[in-house]
Amino acid sequence: MDQTITPSAAPGYGDLAQGVEGLSNLISHEADAAEKLRHMSDTTYAALHEKGLVHMMTPRALGGSELAYSDGLSIAESVSRIDGSTGWNVMVSGVQHGTCGSLITETGRKDVFATGTDTNVAGQGIPRGFARRVDGGYMIKGDWGYGSGIFHSNWVHSGCILMEDGQPVMDKKGGPIVLITYVPRDAIELKDNWDVIGLRGTGSFDYSIAEELFVPNELTYLYSKNDVERGGYHYSLGIVGFTAWGHTSFALGVGRHALDMLAVLARAKAGPFGILADSSSFQEKYAQAEAQYRAARALVYSVWNDLDETLLNEEPPTNEQIALIKLAFRYSHDVMSEITTFAYKGGGGVALRTGPLQRAYRDLHAGLQHVLLSDQIVQDCGKVLMGHAPEGATMQLLGLH
C-alpha cells in the first residue's frame, strides 16, 4: 500500500534550523565514530531523519519540506559547520531526494517512495554504468564510485550511458545519452573500500552491478530532464542545479567551522612567544581570512537568491545564472581550501593530531577532488560570462553542451 505521508507533516525552515541546533552535540559526538565506521552512525542517521533533514528538499507531495535553494543552502551549511561528513550526507540526501522526487514518473514514484519519507536514495549519477534498450525498459550493469550515504539507503540512483551495438548512443548535439536509473539497494554489490584521507564518515563506498539487471522505463529518466512531475517550478533546475547547490553548502559550512575552531584555539594557545591571539601578524591574517570567507559566502547567496527569485516567478534560468552558481560552487571551494589550510597551520600541533580541526582540513580537501570542480567547467563559465559561448550551447552538469 502507498504510505506517502501528508504534506502537513513536513517541517518548515524554522523547524529544520532548530533541529540542526538541537542535534549539534550529538553530531559532534558521533563524528569520531563515523570516521572509524567509515559511514554515518545509525544514531546520527536516525536523528537527521527524525528532524526531517533527510527530506528537506523533497517535494511536499511526498512528505518533504520542498525548501527553496537558498533556504536549503543555509540548513545544509549549518550541518556542515558542525561536521563536514554529516553535512555532506545531508546535502547528498537533498540532491538525491529533490531530483528523484520531482522528476521520476508517477508510476516510478509509487515504487521508490512507496514508504514515503522512509525512502533513502543514494548512489552516483556520474555515468559509470551502461544501459541497453529492451522491451519495457533497460538492461544495466557497471561499476560506480563514491556512493555517498549508500550504507543507509534502500534505493540506489546510478548514471548509465545508453549503448547500442557496443557504442554510445549520441544526442542531437553529439554527446552521449545518459540515463538516471533506480534499483533497490539489495540489487547492488557494495564494496568495502572507503579508505580515504577525508570525508571518511560519508560512507561513499563504490558499488557494482556485475550481471545485467532489468530496470523498467518508469524507474529511469534522462539525466538532463527538467520537466517537473511534482513540486514547484524550482525543481526544473534538475541535477545541474542541485549538485552545485549541495556541494557549495558543504564548503561554506566547513570553512566557517575551521575559522570558529581556530579563533577558540588562538585565544587559549600559548607558546614561547605568548598567546597566539595576541600576535599582530595572526590578527591580520585572521581578519583577511574572515574577509575571504564573508566575500565568498556573499557571492554564493547573491547568485542563489537571484536564481530563486527567477524560479519563484516560474521563469527559466539564463545560461549566465547557471554559470554563476557553478562559478560560486568552484570559488567557494577554492576560498575554503585557503581558509582551512590557514586554520590547519595556525592550529600547529593541535591540528596535527586527530580532532575536529584536522578533520575540517581533511574533509574540505577531500571534497575538492570532486569531478564537478574541474577547471574545464570553470572555463565554460568564463565563456558564458564573456559572451563567448557557442551558439545554442547550454550549461549542463559537466559544462557547456
CSV table of C-alpha atoms in Angstrom, one decimal:
chain,number,residue,atom,x,y,z
A,1,MET,CA,0.0,0.0,0.0
A,2,ASP,CA,1.2,3.5,-0.8
A,3,GLN,CA,2.1,5.0,2.6
A,4,THR,CA,3.2,8.5,1.4
A,5,ILE,CA,2.8,10.9,4.3
A,6,THR,CA,0.7,14.1,4.1
A,7,PRO,CA,2.4,17.4,3.2
A,8,SER,CA,1.4,18.9,6.6
A,9,ALA,CA,3.9,16.5,8.3
A,10,ALA,CA,6.9,18.2,6.7
A,11,PRO,CA,8.9,20.6,8.9
A,12,GLY,CA,9.4,24.2,7.7
A,13,TYR,CA,12.6,26.2,7.5
A,14,GLY,CA,12.4,27.3,11.1
A,15,ASP,CA,11.8,23.9,12.5
A,16,LEU,CA,14.7,22.5,10.4
A,17,ALA,CA,17.0,25.2,11.7
A,18,GLN,CA,16.0,24.4,15.3
A,19,GLY,CA,16.5,20.8,14.6
A,20,VAL,CA,20.1,21.3,13.4
A,21,GLU,CA,20.8,23.4,16.5
A,22,GLY,CA,19.4,20.7,18.8
A,23,LEU,CA,21.5,18.0,17.1
A,24,SER,CA,24.8,19.9,17.4
A,25,ASN,CA,26.1,18.0,20.4
A,26,LEU,CA,25.0,14.6,19.0
A,27,ILE,CA,26.6,15.2,15.6
A,28,SER,CA,29.8,16.4,17.1
A,29,HIS,CA,29.9,13.4,19.5
A,30,GLU,CA,29.2,10.9,16.7
A,31,ALA,CA,31.8,12.3,14.3
A,32,ASP,CA,34.6,10.2,15.7
A,33,ALA,CA,32.5,7.0,15.5
A,34,ALA,CA,31.6,7.8,11.9
A,35,GLU,CA,35.3,8.2,11.0
A,36,LYS,CA,36.0,4.7,12.4
A,37,LEU,CA,32.9,3.1,10.8
A,38,ARG,CA,33.6,4.9,7.5
A,39,HIS,CA,29.9,5.8,7.3
A,40,MET,CA,27.4,7.9,9.3
A,41,SER,CA,26.4,6.2,12.5
A,42,ASP,CA,22.9,4.7,12.9
A,43,THR,CA,22.3,7.2,15.7
A,44,THR,CA,23.1,10.2,13.6
A,45,TYR,CA,21.1,9.0,10.6
A,46,ALA,CA,18.1,8.3,12.8
A,47,ALA,CA,18.3,11.7,14.3
A,48,LEU,CA,18.6,13.5,11.0
A,49,HIS,CA,15.7,11.5,9.6
A,50,GLU,CA,13.5,12.2,12.7
A,51,LYS,CA,14.1,16.0,12.3
A,52,GLY,CA,13.2,16.0,8.6
A,53,LEU,CA,16.7,16.9,7.4
A,54,VAL,CA,17.0,13.9,5.1
A,55,HIS,CA,14.0,15.1,3.1
A,56,MET,CA,14.2,18.9,3.4
A,57,MET,CA,14.5,19.2,-0.4
A,58,THR,CA,11.9,16.5,-1.2
A,59,PRO,CA,8.6,17.8,-2.8
A,60,ARG,CA,5.8,18.4,-0.3
A,61,ALA,CA,3.6,16.0,-2.2
A,62,LEU,CA,5.9,13.2,-1.0
A,63,GLY,CA,6.1,14.5,2.6
A,64,GLY,CA,9.2,16.6,2.2
A,65,SER,CA,9.8,20.3,3.1
A,66,GLU,CA,10.4,21.4,-0.5
A,67,LEU,CA,12.7,24.2,0.6
A,68,ALA,CA,13.8,27.0,-1.8
A,69,TYR,CA,17.5,26.6,-2.7
A,70,SER,CA,18.7,29.5,-0.6
A,71,ASP,CA,16.9,28.1,2.5
A,72,GLY,CA,18.2,24.6,1.9
A,73,LEU,CA,21.7,26.0,1.4
A,74,SER,CA,21.5,27.6,4.8
A,75,ILE,CA,20.3,24.4,6.5
A,76,ALA,CA,22.9,22.2,4.8
A,77,GLU,CA,25.6,24.8,5.5
A,78,SER,CA,24.7,24.8,9.2
A,79,VAL,CA,25.1,21.0,9.5
A,80,SER,CA,28.5,21.1,7.7
A,81,ARG,CA,29.5,23.8,10.2
A,82,ILE,CA,29.2,21.1,12.9
A,83,ASP,CA,30.8,18.3,11.0
A,84,GLY,CA,31.8,18.1,7.3
A,85,SER,CA,30.9,14.4,6.7
A,86,THR,CA,27.5,14.8,8.2
A,87,GLY,CA,26.8,17.9,6.2
A,88,TRP,CA,28.0,16.2,3.1
A,89,ASN,CA,25.5,13.4,3.7
A,90,VAL,CA,22.7,15.9,4.4
A,91,MET,CA,23.3,17.7,1.1
A,92,VAL,CA,23.6,14.5,-0.8
A,93,SER,CA,20.2,13.5,0.6
A,94,GLY,CA,18.8,16.8,-0.6
A,95,VAL,CA,20.2,16.3,-4.1
A,96,GLN,CA,19.0,12.7,-4.4
A,97,HIS,CA,15.5,13.2,-3.0
A,98,GLY,CA,15.0,16.5,-4.6
A,99,THR,CA,15.8,15.3,-8.1
A,100,CYS,CA,14.2,11.8,-7.8
A,101,GLY,CA,11.1,13.1,-6.0
A,102,SER,CA,10.4,15.8,-8.6
A,103,LEU,CA,11.5,14.1,-11.8
A,104,ILE,CA,10.5,10.4,-11.6
A,105,THR,CA,7.3,9.5,-13.3
A,106,GLU,CA,4.2,8.8,-11.1
A,107,THR,CA,4.4,5.1,-11.8
A,108,GLY,CA,8.0,5.1,-10.7
A,109,ARG,CA,7.2,7.2,-7.7
A,110,LYS,CA,4.9,4.6,-6.4
A,111,ASP,CA,7.8,2.2,-6.2
A,112,VAL,CA,10.6,4.4,-4.9
A,113,PHE,CA,8.5,6.4,-2.5
A,114,ALA,CA,6.1,3.6,-1.5
A,115,THR,CA,7.0,4.1,2.1
A,116,GLY,CA,7.0,7.9,2.0
A,117,THR,CA,9.9,9.6,3.7
A,118,ASP,CA,11.3,6.2,4.9
A,119,THR,CA,12.8,6.2,1.4
A,120,ASN,CA,16.5,6.9,1.3
A,121,VAL,CA,18.1,7.2,-2.1
A,122,ALA,CA,21.9,7.2,-2.6
A,123,GLY,CA,24.3,6.4,-5.4
A,124,GLN,CA,26.3,8.0,-8.2
A,125,GLY,CA,24.8,10.0,-11.0
A,126,ILE,CA,28.1,10.4,-13.0
A,127,PRO,CA,27.7,7.9,-15.8
A,128,ARG,CA,30.0,5.0,-15.0
A,129,GLY,CA,27.5,2.3,-16.0
A,130,PHE,CA,25.9,1.2,-19.2
A,131,ALA,CA,22.3,0.6,-20.4
A,132,ARG,CA,20.8,-1.0,-23.4
A,133,ARG,CA,17.2,-0.8,-24.5
A,134,VAL,CA,14.9,-3.8,-24.2
A,135,ASP,CA,11.1,-4.2,-24.2
A,136,GLY,CA,9.7,-2.2,-21.3
A,137,GLY,CA,13.0,-0.7,-20.1
A,138,TYR,CA,16.7,-1.2,-20.0
A,139,MET,CA,19.3,-3.8,-19.0
A,140,ILE,CA,22.0,-2.1,-17.0
A,141,LYS,CA,25.4,-3.0,-15.5
A,142,GLY,CA,28.5,-1.2,-14.3
A,143,ASP,CA,30.9,-0.1,-11.6
A,144,TRP,CA,30.2,3.1,-9.8
A,145,GLY,CA,32.3,5.1,-7.3
A,146,TYR,CA,31.6,7.4,-4.5
A,147,GLY,CA,28.1,6.3,-3.5
A,148,SER,CA,27.8,8.8,-0.6
A,149,GLY,CA,25.3,7.8,2.1
A,150,ILE,CA,24.7,4.4,0.4
A,151,PHE,CA,25.1,2.5,3.7
A,152,HIS,CA,21.7,3.7,4.9
A,153,SER,CA,20.0,3.7,1.5
A,154,ASN,CA,17.1,1.5,0.4
A,155,TRP,CA,17.2,2.7,-3.3
A,156,VAL,CA,20.2,3.4,-5.5
A,157,HIS,CA,20.4,6.0,-8.2
A,158,SER,CA,23.1,5.4,-10.9
A,159,GLY,CA,24.1,7.2,-14.1
A,160,CYS,CA,24.3,5.0,-17.2
A,161,ILE,CA,25.4,5.7,-20.8
A,162,LEU,CA,22.9,4.4,-23.3
A,163,MET,CA,24.6,1.9,-25.6
A,164,GLU,CA,23.6,0.3,-28.9
A,165,ASP,CA,25.7,-2.4,-30.7
A,166,GLY,CA,28.5,-1.7,-28.3
A,167,GLN,CA,28.7,2.0,-29.0
A,168,PRO,CA,27.3,5.0,-27.1
A,169,VAL,CA,24.0,6.5,-28.4
A,170,MET,CA,24.6,10.2,-29.2
A,171,ASP,CA,22.1,13.0,-28.8
A,172,LYS,CA,21.5,15.8,-31.3
A,173,LYS,CA,24.4,17.8,-30.1
A,174,GLY,CA,26.9,14.9,-30.4
A,175,GLY,CA,27.1,14.0,-26.7
A,176,PRO,CA,26.3,10.6,-25.2
A,177,ILE,CA,22.8,10.0,-23.9
A,178,VAL,CA,22.9,9.4,-20.2
A,179,LEU,CA,20.1,7.9,-18.1
A,180,ILE,CA,19.5,8.0,-14.4
A,181,THR,CA,18.3,4.6,-13.1
A,182,TYR,CA,16.8,3.5,-9.8
A,183,VAL,CA,17.2,0.0,-8.3
A,184,PRO,CA,16.5,-1.4,-4.8
A,185,ARG,CA,19.5,-1.4,-2.5
A,186,ASP,CA,19.8,-5.2,-2.4
A,187,ALA,CA,20.3,-5.3,-6.2
A,188,ILE,CA,23.8,-3.8,-6.0
A,189,GLU,CA,27.1,-5.2,-4.6
A,190,LEU,CA,28.6,-2.7,-2.1
A,191,LYS,CA,32.4,-2.6,-1.9
A,192,ASP,CA,34.1,-2.2,1.4
A,193,ASN,CA,36.7,0.2,0.1
A,194,TRP,CA,36.1,3.7,1.6
A,195,ASP,CA,39.7,4.2,2.8
A,196,VAL,CA,40.4,7.9,2.2
A,197,ILE,CA,42.0,11.0,3.6
A,198,GLY,CA,38.9,13.0,4.3
A,199,LEU,CA,35.1,12.7,4.4
A,200,ARG,CA,35.6,9.3,6.0
A,201,GLY,CA,32.2,9.5,7.7
A,202,THR,CA,30.3,9.8,4.5
A,203,GLY,CA,30.3,6.1,3.6
A,204,SER,CA,31.0,6.9,-0.1
A,205,PHE,CA,31.6,3.3,-1.0
A,206,ASP,CA,32.0,2.0,-4.5
A,207,TYR,CA,29.3,-0.4,-5.8
A,208,SER,CA,28.6,-2.5,-8.8
A,209,ILE,CA,26.0,-4.4,-10.8
A,210,ALA,CA,28.1,-7.2,-12.4
A,211,GLU,CA,25.3,-9.1,-14.2
A,212,GLU,CA,22.9,-7.2,-16.4
A,213,LEU,CA,19.8,-6.1,-14.4
A,214,PHE,CA,16.4,-5.1,-15.9
A,215,VAL,CA,15.2,-1.6,-14.9
A,216,PRO,CA,11.7,-0.7,-16.2
A,217,ASN,CA,11.2,2.6,-18.0
A,218,GLU,CA,9.3,4.2,-15.1
A,219,LEU,CA,12.4,3.8,-12.9
A,220,THR,CA,14.6,5.8,-15.3
A,221,TYR,CA,14.8,9.3,-16.9
A,222,LEU,CA,17.3,11.3,-18.9
A,223,TYR,CA,19.9,12.9,-16.6
A,224,SER,CA,19.2,16.2,-18.3
A,225,LYS,CA,15.5,16.1,-17.6
A,226,ASN,CA,13.9,19.3,-16.3
A,227,ASP,CA,10.2,18.6,-16.8
A,228,VAL,CA,8.9,18.6,-13.3
A,229,GLU,CA,6.5,15.8,-12.4
A,230,ARG,CA,5.6,17.2,-8.9
A,231,GLY,CA,6.7,20.1,-6.7
A,232,GLY,CA,7.5,23.7,-7.5
A,233,TYR,CA,9.0,25.2,-10.7
A,234,HIS,CA,12.4,25.4,-9.0
A,235,TYR,CA,12.8,21.7,-9.5
A,236,SER,CA,13.2,22.4,-13.2
A,237,LEU,CA,16.9,23.0,-12.5
A,238,GLY,CA,17.3,19.3,-12.2
A,239,ILE,CA,20.6,17.6,-11.3
A,240,VAL,CA,22.6,20.5,-12.9
A,241,GLY,CA,21.4,23.0,-10.2
A,242,PHE,CA,21.1,20.6,-7.3
A,243,THR,CA,24.7,19.4,-7.5
A,244,ALA,CA,26.0,23.0,-7.5
A,245,TRP,CA,23.7,23.8,-4.6
A,246,GLY,CA,24.7,20.9,-2.4
A,247,HIS,CA,28.5,21.0,-2.7
A,248,THR,CA,28.5,24.7,-2.2
A,249,SER,CA,26.7,24.4,1.2
A,250,PHE,CA,29.3,21.8,2.3
A,251,ALA,CA,32.2,24.1,1.5
A,252,LEU,CA,30.8,27.1,3.3
A,253,GLY,CA,30.0,25.2,6.4
A,254,VAL,CA,33.4,23.5,6.7
A,255,GLY,CA,35.2,26.8,6.1
A,256,ARG,CA,33.2,28.5,8.9
A,257,HIS,CA,33.8,25.6,11.2
A,258,ALA,CA,37.6,25.9,10.7
A,259,LEU,CA,37.6,29.6,11.4
A,260,ASP,CA,35.5,29.2,14.5
A,261,MET,CA,37.7,26.5,16.0
A,262,LEU,CA,40.8,28.4,15.2
A,263,ALA,CA,39.5,31.5,17.0
A,264,VAL,CA,38.8,29.5,20.1
A,265,LEU,CA,42.2,27.8,20.0
A,266,ALA,CA,44.1,31.1,19.3
A,267,ARG,CA,42.6,32.7,22.4
A,268,ALA,CA,43.9,29.9,24.6
A,269,LYS,CA,47.0,28.7,22.8
A,270,ALA,CA,50.2,29.9,24.5
A,271,GLY,CA,53.7,29.2,23.1
A,272,PRO,CA,57.1,30.5,23.6
A,273,PHE,CA,56.0,33.8,22.1
A,274,GLY,CA,52.8,34.2,24.1
A,275,ILE,CA,49.1,33.9,23.3
A,276,LEU,CA,48.5,33.3,19.6
A,277,ALA,CA,45.5,35.7,19.5
A,278,ASP,CA,47.8,38.5,20.8
A,279,SER,CA,50.0,38.3,17.8
A,280,SER,CA,49.6,41.2,15.4
A,281,SER,CA,50.6,39.1,12.5
A,282,PHE,CA,48.0,36.4,13.4
A,283,GLN,CA,45.3,39.1,13.9
A,284,GLU,CA,45.9,40.4,10.4
A,285,LYS,CA,45.9,37.0,8.8
A,286,TYR,CA,42.7,36.0,10.7
A,287,ALA,CA,41.0,39.2,9.6
A,288,GLN,CA,42.0,38.6,6.0
A,289,ALA,CA,40.6,35.0,6.2
A,290,GLU,CA,37.3,36.4,7.6
A,291,ALA,CA,37.1,38.8,4.7
A,292,GLN,CA,37.7,35.9,2.2
A,293,TYR,CA,35.1,33.8,3.8
A,294,ARG,CA,32.5,36.5,4.0
A,295,ALA,CA,33.1,37.7,0.5
A,296,ALA,CA,32.7,34.1,-0.9
A,297,ARG,CA,29.6,33.5,1.1
A,298,ALA,CA,28.1,36.8,0.0
A,299,LEU,CA,28.7,35.8,-3.7
A,300,VAL,CA,27.1,32.4,-3.1
A,301,TYR,CA,23.9,33.8,-1.5
A,302,SER,CA,23.7,36.6,-4.1
A,303,VAL,CA,23.7,34.3,-7.1
A,304,TRP,CA,21.3,31.8,-5.4
A,305,ASN,CA,18.9,34.4,-4.2
A,306,ASP,CA,18.8,35.8,-7.7
A,307,LEU,CA,18.1,32.4,-9.1
A,308,ASP,CA,15.5,31.6,-6.5
A,309,GLU,CA,13.6,34.8,-7.5
A,310,THR,CA,13.7,33.9,-11.1
A,311,LEU,CA,12.4,30.4,-10.4
A,312,LEU,CA,9.7,31.7,-8.0
A,313,ASN,CA,8.4,33.7,-10.9
A,314,GLU,CA,8.4,30.5,-12.9
A,315,GLU,CA,10.8,31.9,-15.4
A,316,PRO,CA,13.6,29.7,-16.9
A,317,PRO,CA,17.1,30.5,-15.7
A,318,THR,CA,19.6,32.0,-18.1
A,319,ASN,CA,22.9,30.5,-19.1
A,320,GLU,CA,24.5,33.3,-17.1
A,321,GLN,CA,22.7,32.4,-13.9
A,322,ILE,CA,23.7,28.7,-14.2
A,323,ALA,CA,27.3,29.7,-15.0
A,324,LEU,CA,27.3,32.0,-11.9
A,325,ILE,CA,26.1,29.2,-9.5
A,326,LYS,CA,28.7,26.9,-10.9
A,327,LEU,CA,31.4,29.6,-10.6
A,328,ALA,CA,30.3,30.3,-7.0
A,329,PHE,CA,30.5,26.5,-6.4
A,330,ARG,CA,34.1,26.4,-7.5
A,331,TYR,CA,35.1,29.7,-6.0
A,332,SER,CA,33.7,28.8,-2.6
A,333,HIS,CA,35.8,25.6,-2.6
A,334,ASP,CA,39.0,27.5,-3.6
A,335,VAL,CA,38.5,30.1,-0.8
A,336,MET,CA,37.7,27.5,1.8
A,337,SER,CA,40.8,25.5,0.8
A,338,GLU,CA,42.9,28.5,1.7
A,339,ILE,CA,40.9,29.1,4.9
A,340,THR,CA,41.2,25.5,6.2
A,341,THR,CA,44.9,25.5,5.3
A,342,PHE,CA,45.4,28.7,7.3
A,343,ALA,CA,43.5,27.1,10.2
A,344,TYR,CA,45.5,23.9,10.0
A,345,LYS,CA,48.8,25.8,10.0
A,346,GLY,CA,47.6,28.1,12.8
A,347,GLY,CA,46.5,25.1,14.8
A,348,GLY,CA,50.0,23.8,15.0
A,349,GLY,CA,50.4,20.6,17.0
A,350,VAL,CA,46.6,20.6,17.8
A,351,ALA,CA,45.7,20.3,14.1
A,352,LEU,CA,48.4,17.7,13.6
A,353,ARG,CA,46.5,15.3,15.9
A,354,THR,CA,43.2,13.7,15.2
A,355,GLY,CA,40.3,16.0,16.1
A,356,PRO,CA,37.8,18.5,14.6
A,357,LEU,CA,40.3,21.0,13.3
A,358,GLN,CA,42.3,18.4,11.4
A,359,ARG,CA,39.1,16.8,10.2
A,360,ALA,CA,37.9,20.1,8.7
A,361,TYR,CA,41.1,20.4,6.8
A,362,ARG,CA,40.9,16.8,5.5
A,363,ASP,CA,37.2,16.9,4.7
A,364,LEU,CA,37.4,20.1,2.7
A,365,HIS,CA,40.4,18.9,0.7
A,366,ALA,CA,38.7,15.6,0.0
A,367,GLY,CA,35.7,17.5,-1.3
A,368,LEU,CA,38.0,19.4,-3.6
A,369,GLN,CA,38.7,16.2,-5.6
A,370,HIS,CA,35.1,16.1,-7.0
A,371,VAL,CA,34.8,16.0,-10.8
A,372,LEU,CA,32.3,18.8,-10.8
A,373,LEU,CA,35.1,21.2,-9.6
A,374,SER,CA,37.1,20.6,-12.8
A,375,ASP,CA,38.9,23.5,-14.5
A,376,GLN,CA,37.1,22.8,-17.7
A,377,ILE,CA,33.7,23.6,-16.2
A,378,VAL,CA,35.1,26.9,-14.9
A,379,GLN,CA,36.5,27.7,-18.3
A,380,ASP,CA,33.0,27.2,-19.7
A,381,CYS,CA,31.6,29.6,-17.1
A,382,GLY,CA,34.1,32.1,-18.4
A,383,LYS,CA,32.9,31.6,-22.0
A,384,VAL,CA,29.3,32.3,-20.9
A,385,LEU,CA,30.1,35.3,-18.8
A,386,MET,CA,32.2,37.0,-21.5
A,387,GLY,CA,29.5,36.2,-24.1
A,388,HIS,CA,31.7,33.8,-26.0
A,389,ALA,CA,29.7,30.5,-25.6
A,390,PRO,CA,28.9,28.6,-28.8
A,391,GLU,CA,25.5,29.4,-30.2
A,392,GLY,CA,22.8,27.1,-28.8
A,393,ALA,CA,25.1,25.7,-26.1
A,394,THR,CA,23.7,25.5,-22.6
A,395,MET,CA,25.3,24.8,-19.2
A,396,GLN,CA,24.9,21.2,-18.3
A,397,LEU,CA,26.3,19.0,-15.5
A,398,LEU,CA,29.9,18.9,-16.9
A,399,GLY,CA,29.9,22.3,-18.6
A,400,LEU,CA,28.6,23.7,-21.9
A,401,HIS,CA,26.8,21.3,-24.3
